């Protein structure tokens, strides 16, 4: 199953391009499902069809779903949430605050995204197209499996088997309630589901991201930042789609300066994202809603190519042996060397790039080695271990 995520700054055309791509995939005969992780669902508006919490047929080979994240949270997090509520209440927190704290920000999107894992297991669809929330939320979303996994591991470090023996004593001694077996079971289940999802998302054979950009300063800047983040987290961006490009000939001179601005940023986009392929979609005379216009957009972008194909893949993290030492290479475009901070802690390598932080679990070969030095080779950070 191929999963394609659409992201980009707010309003650039993510939903429209996700919908157009989904129609393109369906036209190629692939059974396609389009879902949105954005709580402000707009797929229904784009297709002019009311979608709901279960997949609904839009056209031959194409189904759409607007996930009810609250239901998913209740299913997967319910038991843990009940425990956290009791835990917070035991610390004197009032119940409304406890309720708020037991579901953390980004969780709705995270649990929507978990649907990918479920569909990947059932193999019901050939392609899943995901219409994501604007970049900032998507970044938070894509780091959520890692953060939630960490959270679960560190807040509940005791194994379930040990819990049974410890509980009678713990409940007498501890100033807070000790979790029931069911809570541990729910956490274990969720931790492994998160790990599975992370594996799907990080595998370029299964998942890639399409970054939607408009040829304007702030949109391009945000896309560059997002791309650095994706590289750091090991996600593959396989296509850049520049949307709302002005047509070559416009009679009205009002747009002359806009055309010049776009030319500048189209150049910057090329310089920034090459060698990732870049395609563009023109600004149309009207908003793009409904199937006929979306289908036309798909043809404009993909021509006769398969929209589900992997247009580009480059693994951002590699490990090689060079001159007797191991070198971990991290593709980090748009990063100044002074921005990078490395810390090695046991099996963890912590790479901080500006405000972003990544925990890379070092592979076995690097476990008992120490960082020898780091240098930039073009856009690749090469960390040597000895
Ligand atoms: N190339 C285009 N030409 C004309 N109108 C467009 C084009 N691309 C998108 N639009 C219109 O712009 C509006 C916003 O597009 P869309 O909803 O796809 O953006 P979005 O990135 O999903 O926004 P949000 O961040 O709010 O989710 C829609 O009304 C859509 O029809
Ligand atoms: Mg949208």
CSV table of N, CA, C and O in Angstrom, one decimal, residues 98-155:
chain,number,residue,atom,x,y,z
A,98,UNK,N,-7.8,18.0,34.9
A,98,UNK,CA,-7.3,16.7,34.7
A,98,UNK,C,-7.7,16.1,33.3
A,98,UNK,O,-6.9,15.5,32.6
A,99,UNK,N,-9.0,16.3,33.0
A,99,UNK,CA,-9.5,15.9,31.7
A,99,UNK,C,-8.7,16.5,30.5
A,99,UNK,O,-8.4,15.8,29.6
A,100,UNK,N,-8.5,17.8,30.7
A,100,UNK,CA,-7.7,18.5,29.6
A,100,UNK,C,-6.3,17.9,29.5
A,100,UNK,O,-5.8,17.7,28.4
A,101,UNK,N,-5.7,17.7,30.6
A,101,UNK,CA,-4.3,17.3,30.6
A,101,UNK,C,-4.1,15.8,30.1
A,101,UNK,O,-3.0,15.5,29.6
A,102,UNK,N,-5.1,15.0,30.3
A,102,UNK,CA,-5.0,13.6,29.9
A,102,UNK,C,-5.0,13.4,28.4
A,102,UNK,O,-4.8,12.3,27.9
A,103,UNK,N,-5.4,14.4,27.6
A,103,UNK,CA,-5.3,14.3,26.2
A,103,UNK,C,-4.4,15.4,25.7
A,103,UNK,O,-4.7,16.6,25.9
A,104,UNK,N,-3.3,15.1,25.2
A,104,UNK,CA,-2.4,16.2,24.8
A,104,UNK,C,-2.5,16.7,23.4
A,104,UNK,O,-3.1,16.1,22.6
A,105,UNK,N,-2.0,17.9,23.2
A,105,UNK,CA,-2.2,18.6,21.9
A,105,UNK,C,-1.7,17.7,20.7
A,105,UNK,O,-0.6,17.0,20.9
A,106,UNK,N,-2.4,17.7,19.7
A,106,UNK,CA,-1.9,16.9,18.5
A,106,UNK,C,-2.5,15.5,18.5
A,106,UNK,O,-2.3,14.7,17.6
A,107,UNK,N,-3.1,15.1,19.6
A,107,UNK,CA,-3.5,13.7,19.7
A,107,UNK,C,-4.6,13.4,18.7
A,107,UNK,O,-4.6,12.3,18.2
A,108,UNK,N,-5.5,14.3,18.5
A,108,UNK,CA,-6.6,14.0,17.5
A,108,UNK,C,-6.0,13.7,16.1
A,108,UNK,O,-6.4,12.7,15.5
A,109,UNK,N,-5.0,14.5,15.7
A,109,UNK,CA,-4.4,14.2,14.4
A,109,UNK,C,-3.7,12.9,14.5
A,109,UNK,O,-3.7,12.1,13.5
A,110,UNK,N,-3.0,12.7,15.6
A,110,UNK,CA,-2.2,11.4,15.7
A,110,UNK,C,-3.1,10.2,15.5
A,110,UNK,O,-2.8,9.3,14.8
A,111,UNK,N,-4.2,10.2,16.2
A,111,UNK,CA,-5.1,9.1,16.2
A,111,UNK,C,-5.8,8.9,14.8
A,111,UNK,O,-6.1,7.8,14.4
A,112,UNK,N,-6.0,10.0,14.2
A,112,UNK,CA,-6.5,10.0,12.8
A,112,UNK,C,-5.4,9.3,11.9
A,112,UNK,O,-5.8,8.4,11.1
A,113,UNK,N,-4.2,9.7,12.1
A,113,UNK,CA,-3.1,9.1,11.3
A,113,UNK,C,-2.9,7.6,11.5
A,113,UNK,O,-2.5,6.9,10.7
A,114,UNK,N,-3.3,7.2,12.7
A,114,UNK,CA,-3.2,5.8,13.1
A,114,UNK,C,-4.0,4.9,12.2
A,114,UNK,O,-3.8,3.7,12.0
A,115,UNK,N,-5.0,5.5,11.5
A,115,UNK,CA,-5.8,4.7,10.6
A,115,UNK,C,-5.0,4.1,9.4
A,115,UNK,O,-5.3,3.1,8.9
A,116,UNK,N,-3.9,4.8,9.1
A,116,UNK,CA,-3.0,4.4,8.1
A,116,UNK,C,-2.5,3.0,8.4
A,116,UNK,O,-2.5,2.1,7.6
A,117,UNK,N,-2.2,2.8,9.7
A,117,UNK,CA,-1.6,1.5,10.1
A,117,UNK,C,-2.7,0.4,9.9
A,117,UNK,O,-2.4,-0.7,9.5
A,118,UNK,N,-3.9,0.8,10.3
A,118,UNK,CA,-5.0,-0.2,10.2
A,118,UNK,C,-5.2,-0.6,8.8
A,118,UNK,O,-5.3,-1.8,8.4
A,119,UNK,N,-5.3,0.4,7.9
A,119,UNK,CA,-5.5,0.1,6.4
A,119,UNK,C,-4.3,-0.7,5.8
A,119,UNK,O,-4.5,-1.5,4.9
A,120,UNK,N,-3.1,-0.4,6.3
A,120,UNK,CA,-2.0,-1.1,5.8
A,120,UNK,C,-2.1,-2.6,6.2
A,120,UNK,O,-1.6,-3.4,5.4
A,121,UNK,N,-2.6,-2.9,7.3
A,121,UNK,CA,-2.8,-4.3,7.7
A,121,UNK,C,-3.9,-5.0,6.9
A,121,UNK,O,-3.7,-6.1,6.5
A,122,UNK,N,-5.0,-4.3,6.6
A,122,UNK,CA,-6.1,-5.0,5.9
A,122,UNK,C,-5.8,-5.1,4.4
A,122,UNK,O,-6.4,-5.9,3.7
A,123,UNK,N,-4.9,-4.3,3.9
A,123,UNK,CA,-4.5,-4.3,2.5
A,123,UNK,C,-5.7,-4.0,1.6
A,123,UNK,O,-5.8,-4.6,0.5
A,124,UNK,N,-6.7,-3.3,2.1
A,124,UNK,CA,-7.9,-3.1,1.4
A,124,UNK,C,-7.8,-2.1,0.3
A,124,UNK,O,-8.5,-2.2,-0.7
A,125,UNK,N,-6.8,-1.1,0.5
A,125,UNK,CA,-6.6,-0.1,-0.6
A,125,UNK,C,-5.2,-0.2,-1.1
A,125,UNK,O,-4.3,-0.6,-0.5
A,126,UNK,N,-5.1,0.3,-2.4
A,126,UNK,CA,-3.7,0.3,-3.0
A,126,UNK,C,-3.0,1.6,-2.6
A,126,UNK,O,-1.8,1.6,-2.4
A,127,UNK,N,-3.8,2.7,-2.5
A,127,UNK,CA,-3.2,4.0,-2.2
A,127,UNK,C,-4.0,4.7,-1.1
A,127,UNK,O,-5.3,4.6,-1.1
A,128,UNK,N,-3.4,5.3,-0.1
A,128,UNK,CA,-4.0,6.2,0.8
A,128,UNK,C,-3.5,7.6,0.7
A,128,UNK,O,-2.2,7.8,0.7
A,129,UNK,N,-4.3,8.5,0.4
A,129,UNK,CA,-3.9,9.9,0.3
A,129,UNK,C,-4.3,10.6,1.6
A,129,UNK,O,-5.5,10.5,2.0
A,130,UNK,N,-3.4,11.3,2.2
A,130,UNK,CA,-3.7,12.0,3.5
A,130,UNK,C,-3.6,13.5,3.3
A,130,UNK,O,-2.6,14.0,2.9
A,131,UNK,N,-4.7,14.1,3.5
A,131,UNK,CA,-4.8,15.6,3.5
A,131,UNK,C,-4.4,16.1,4.9
A,131,UNK,O,-5.2,15.9,5.8
A,132,UNK,N,-3.2,16.6,5.1
A,132,UNK,CA,-2.8,17.0,6.4
A,132,UNK,C,-3.1,18.4,6.8
A,132,UNK,O,-3.4,19.2,5.9
A,133,UNK,N,-3.0,18.7,8.1
A,133,UNK,CA,-3.2,20.1,8.5
A,133,UNK,C,-2.0,20.9,8.1
A,133,UNK,O,-1.0,20.3,7.7
A,134,UNK,N,-2.0,22.2,8.2
A,134,UNK,CA,-0.8,23.0,7.8
A,134,UNK,C,0.5,22.5,8.5
A,134,UNK,O,0.4,21.9,9.5
A,135,UNK,N,1.6,22.9,7.8
A,135,UNK,CA,2.9,22.3,8.2
A,135,UNK,C,3.2,22.2,9.7
A,135,UNK,O,3.6,21.2,10.1
A,136,UNK,N,3.0,23.3,10.4
A,136,UNK,CA,3.4,23.3,11.8
A,136,UNK,C,2.7,22.1,12.5
A,136,UNK,O,3.4,21.4,13.3
A,137,UNK,N,1.4,21.9,12.2
A,137,UNK,CA,0.7,20.8,12.9
A,137,UNK,C,1.2,19.5,12.4
A,137,UNK,O,1.3,18.5,13.1
A,138,UNK,N,1.6,19.4,11.1
A,138,UNK,CA,2.0,18.2,10.5
A,138,UNK,C,3.4,17.8,11.2
A,138,UNK,O,3.6,16.6,11.4
A,139,UNK,N,4.2,18.8,11.4
A,139,UNK,CA,5.5,18.5,12.0
A,139,UNK,C,5.3,17.9,13.4
A,139,UNK,O,5.9,16.9,13.8
A,140,UNK,N,4.4,18.6,14.1
A,140,UNK,CA,4.1,18.1,15.5
A,140,UNK,C,3.5,16.7,15.4
A,140,UNK,O,3.9,15.8,16.1
A,141,UNK,N,2.7,16.5,14.4
A,141,UNK,CA,2.0,15.2,14.2
A,141,UNK,C,3.0,14.1,13.9
A,141,UNK,O,3.0,13.0,14.5
A,142,UNK,N,4.0,14.4,13.0
A,142,UNK,CA,4.9,13.4,12.6
A,142,UNK,C,5.9,13.1,13.7
A,142,UNK,O,6.5,12.0,13.7
A,143,UNK,N,6.1,14.0,14.6
A,143,UNK,CA,7.0,13.7,15.8
A,143,UNK,C,6.2,13.0,16.9
A,143,UNK,O,6.8,12.5,17.8
A,144,UNK,N,4.9,13.1,16.8
A,144,UNK,CA,4.0,12.6,17.9
A,144,UNK,C,4.3,11.1,18.2
A,144,UNK,O,4.3,10.7,19.3
A,145,UNK,N,4.4,10.2,17.2
A,145,UNK,CA,4.6,8.8,17.5
A,145,UNK,C,5.9,8.6,18.4
A,145,UNK,O,5.9,7.9,19.3
A,146,UNK,N,6.9,9.4,18.0
A,146,UNK,CA,8.2,9.3,18.8
A,146,UNK,C,7.9,9.8,20.2
A,146,UNK,O,8.3,9.2,21.2
A,147,UNK,N,7.3,11.0,20.3
A,147,UNK,CA,7.1,11.6,21.6
A,147,UNK,C,6.2,10.8,22.5
A,147,UNK,O,6.4,10.5,23.6
A,148,UNK,N,5.1,10.3,21.9
A,148,UNK,CA,4.1,9.5,22.6
A,148,UNK,C,4.8,8.2,23.1
A,148,UNK,O,4.6,7.8,24.2
A,149,UNK,N,5.6,7.6,22.2
A,149,UNK,CA,6.3,6.4,22.6
A,149,UNK,C,7.2,6.7,23.8
A,149,UNK,O,7.3,5.9,24.7
A,150,UNK,N,7.9,7.8,23.7
A,150,UNK,CA,8.8,8.2,24.8
A,150,UNK,C,8.1,8.4,26.1
A,150,UNK,O,8.4,7.9,27.1
A,151,UNK,N,7.0,9.1,26.0
A,151,UNK,CA,6.1,9.5,27.1
A,151,UNK,C,5.6,8.2,27.8
A,151,UNK,O,5.8,8.0,29.0
A,152,UNK,N,5.2,7.2,27.0
A,152,UNK,CA,4.7,6.0,27.6
A,152,UNK,C,5.8,5.2,28.3
A,152,UNK,O,5.6,4.7,29.3
A,153,UNK,N,7.0,5.2,27.6
A,153,UNK,CA,8.1,4.4,28.1
A,153,UNK,C,8.6,5.0,29.4
A,153,UNK,O,8.9,4.3,30.3
A,154,UNK,N,8.6,6.3,29.5
A,154,UNK,CA,9.2,6.9,30.7
A,154,UNK,C,8.2,7.2,31.8
A,154,UNK,O,8.6,7.2,33.0
A,155,UNK,N,7.0,7.4,31.5
A,155,UNK,CA,6.0,7.6,32.6
A,155,UNK,C,5.6,6.2,33.2
A,155,UNK,O,5.4,6.1,34.4
